[in-house]
Short mmCIF file of C-alpha atoms in Angstrom, two decimals:
data_model
loop_
_atom_site.label_atom_id
_atom_site.label_comp_id
_atom_site.label_asym_id
_atom_site.label_seq_id
_atom_site.Cartn_x
_atom_site.Cartn_y
_atom_site.Cartn_z
CA MET A 204 101.80 97.99 88.22
CA ARG A 205 101.81 101.28 86.36
CA LEU A 206 102.06 104.43 88.44
CA THR A 207 98.74 105.69 87.11
CA ILE A 208 97.01 102.50 88.29
CA PHE A 209 98.66 102.86 91.69
CA TRP A 210 97.31 106.41 92.12
CA GLU A 211 93.87 105.32 90.92
CA ARG A 212 93.82 102.63 93.61
CA MET A 213 94.98 105.11 96.23
CA ALA A 214 92.18 107.51 95.22
CA ASP A 215 89.62 104.71 95.17
CA HIS A 216 90.51 103.69 98.71
CA PHE A 217 91.32 107.04 100.37
CA GLY A 218 89.39 109.46 98.17
CA GLU A 219 90.80 111.98 95.72
CA ALA A 220 91.50 114.65 98.31
CA TYR A 221 93.08 112.44 100.98
CA ALA A 222 95.16 110.02 98.87
CA ASP A 223 98.04 112.42 98.27
CA SER A 224 97.98 113.70 101.83
CA PHE A 225 98.15 110.15 103.15
CA ALA A 226 100.96 109.32 100.71
CA ARG A 227 102.92 112.40 101.76
CA ASP A 228 102.43 112.24 105.53
CA HIS A 229 101.91 108.63 106.68
CA VAL A 230 105.18 106.84 107.53
CA MET A 231 104.82 103.06 107.33
CA ALA A 232 107.02 100.31 108.75
CA GLU A 233 105.95 98.22 105.74
CA LEU A 234 107.80 100.71 103.54
CA GLY A 235 110.95 100.70 105.62
CA GLY A 236 109.94 103.73 107.67
CA ARG A 237 109.09 105.76 104.57
CA THR A 238 106.04 107.49 103.21
CA VAL A 239 104.58 106.42 99.87
CA HIS A 240 106.26 109.36 98.13
CA GLU A 241 109.62 108.56 99.74
CA ALA A 242 109.39 104.88 98.81
CA LEU A 243 108.54 105.69 95.20
CA ALA A 244 111.36 108.27 95.02
CA ALA A 245 113.76 105.67 96.44
CA GLY A 246 112.94 103.37 93.53
CA TRP A 247 110.48 100.95 95.11
CA GLU A 248 108.23 99.15 92.65
CA THR A 249 104.68 100.49 92.71
CA LYS A 250 103.26 97.01 93.31
CA ASP A 251 105.44 96.67 96.42
CA VAL A 252 104.40 100.09 97.68
CA TRP A 253 100.74 99.20 97.11
CA ARG A 254 101.21 95.94 99.02
CA GLY A 255 102.78 97.89 101.86
CA VAL A 256 99.88 100.34 101.95
CA CYS A 257 97.38 97.45 101.89
CA SER A 258 99.13 95.75 104.77
CA ALA A 259 99.50 98.94 106.81
CA VAL A 260 95.86 100.01 106.60
CA GLY A 261 94.19 96.62 106.32
CA ILE A 262 92.81 96.82 102.80
CA PRO A 263 90.95 93.53 102.20
CA ALA A 264 92.50 91.00 99.82
CA ASP A 265 89.64 91.36 97.30
CA MET A 266 90.46 95.08 96.93
CA ARG A 267 94.18 94.64 96.45
#
């Protein structure tokens, strides 16, 4: 998944204003105790980060 697509999906789900805040502040066990920004900076694949976000917040399968 391209990074631009990842951020589009984040904005679609959380809204433009909240997506970055969520990505910066929300620590998720699904990302190894990291935030989205930390996981991406650590080299995680965007598709794996998106899957972690989906799992953490319960995004339905049809929206993944």
